[in-house]
Amino acid sequence: MAAECCYVNRVLPESELDDFVYALDNRIAGFDKVAVSETKALVDASTRIPDEEFGSALSAYFRTAGRPENEHRARRLFERGLQKPHGVELDLGKRVAEQS
């Protein structure tokens, strides 16, 4: 369900989850701590909405993203590898912008 609602960008079989999480943890741990901390603070400051607005914001997202007019775009993205470790996931921002 989470993948269909675009809450996640990939779904892994349970047998692969531990290795994936371990590799991701090691990768993040290797990043410069100050850079990670400051980048996270910047993203949080510019994107966080007040808790009391979250429900209505999420409802608005699903009301608009799930419109029939957008179905062909989502279908094309999934056909091109959306939520897979290849395909459009490698350059998602550009690929979404190309959809019409």
Coordinates of C-alpha atoms in Angstrom, one line a residue:
M1 CA 0.0 0.0 0.0
A2 CA 2.8 2.5 0.9
A3 CA 4.4 2.0 -2.6
E4 CA 1.1 2.6 -4.4
C5 CA 0.5 5.8 -2.4
C6 CA 4.1 7.0 -3.2
Y7 CA 5.0 7.1 0.6
V8 CA 8.2 5.1 -0.2
N9 CA 10.5 5.0 -3.2
R10 CA 11.1 1.3 -3.1
V11 CA 9.8 -1.9 -1.5
L12 CA 12.2 -4.6 -0.5
P13 CA 11.6 -8.3 0.3
E14 CA 12.0 -8.9 4.1
S15 CA 15.0 -11.1 3.3
E16 CA 16.9 -8.1 1.9
L17 CA 15.9 -5.5 4.4
D18 CA 18.7 -6.0 7.0
D19 CA 21.4 -5.8 4.4
F20 CA 19.9 -2.7 2.8
V21 CA 19.5 -0.9 6.1
Y22 CA 23.0 -1.8 7.2
A23 CA 24.5 -0.5 3.9
L24 CA 22.4 2.7 4.1
D25 CA 23.5 3.3 7.7
N26 CA 27.1 2.9 6.8
R27 CA 26.8 5.2 3.8
I28 CA 25.2 7.9 5.8
A29 CA 27.6 7.4 8.7
G30 CA 30.4 8.2 6.2
F31 CA 29.1 11.6 5.3
D32 CA 30.5 14.8 6.9
K33 CA 28.5 15.2 10.1
V34 CA 28.3 19.0 9.9
A35 CA 27.1 18.9 6.3
V36 CA 24.4 16.4 7.1
S37 CA 23.3 18.3 10.2
E38 CA 23.1 21.7 8.4
T39 CA 21.4 20.3 5.3
K40 CA 18.8 18.5 7.5
A41 CA 18.2 21.8 9.4
L42 CA 17.8 23.7 6.1
V43 CA 15.3 21.2 4.7
D44 CA 13.3 21.0 7.9
A45 CA 13.1 24.8 8.2
S46 CA 11.9 25.2 4.6
T47 CA 9.6 22.2 4.3
R48 CA 8.0 21.5 7.7
I49 CA 4.4 22.5 8.1
P50 CA 2.7 22.9 11.5
D51 CA 1.4 19.7 12.9
E52 CA -2.1 20.9 12.9
E53 CA -2.0 21.5 9.1
F54 CA -0.5 18.1 8.2
G55 CA -3.9 16.3 7.9
S56 CA -5.4 18.8 5.5
A57 CA -2.1 19.0 3.5
L58 CA -2.0 15.3 3.0
S59 CA -5.7 15.2 2.0
A60 CA -5.0 17.9 -0.5
Y61 CA -2.1 16.0 -1.9
F62 CA -4.2 12.8 -2.4
R63 CA -7.1 14.8 -3.8
T64 CA -5.0 16.3 -6.5
A65 CA -2.3 13.7 -7.2
G66 CA -4.9 10.9 -7.5
R67 CA -7.0 12.8 -10.2
P68 CA -7.7 10.7 -13.3
E69 CA -5.9 13.4 -15.3
N70 CA -2.6 12.4 -13.7
E71 CA -3.0 8.6 -14.0
H72 CA -1.2 8.4 -17.3
R73 CA 1.8 10.2 -15.9
A74 CA 2.1 7.9 -12.9
R75 CA 1.7 4.9 -15.1
R76 CA 4.5 6.0 -17.4
L77 CA 6.8 6.7 -14.5
F78 CA 6.1 3.2 -13.1
E79 CA 6.8 1.7 -16.5
R80 CA 10.1 3.5 -16.6
G81 CA 11.2 2.2 -13.2
L82 CA 9.6 4.3 -10.5
Q83 CA 10.3 2.8 -7.1
K84 CA 12.9 0.5 -8.4
P85 CA 16.7 1.0 -7.9
H86 CA 17.2 1.8 -11.6
G87 CA 15.4 3.7 -14.3
V88 CA 13.7 7.0 -13.5
E89 CA 14.7 6.7 -9.8
L90 CA 18.2 7.6 -10.8
D91 CA 17.1 11.1 -11.9
L92 CA 13.6 11.4 -10.7
G93 CA 13.3 15.2 -10.6
K94 CA 14.2 15.5 -14.2
R95 CA 12.0 12.5 -15.3
V96 CA 8.9 13.8 -13.5
A97 CA 9.4 17.2 -15.2
E98 CA 9.5 15.4 -18.6
Q99 CA 6.1 13.8 -18.1
S100 CA 3.2 15.4 -19.9

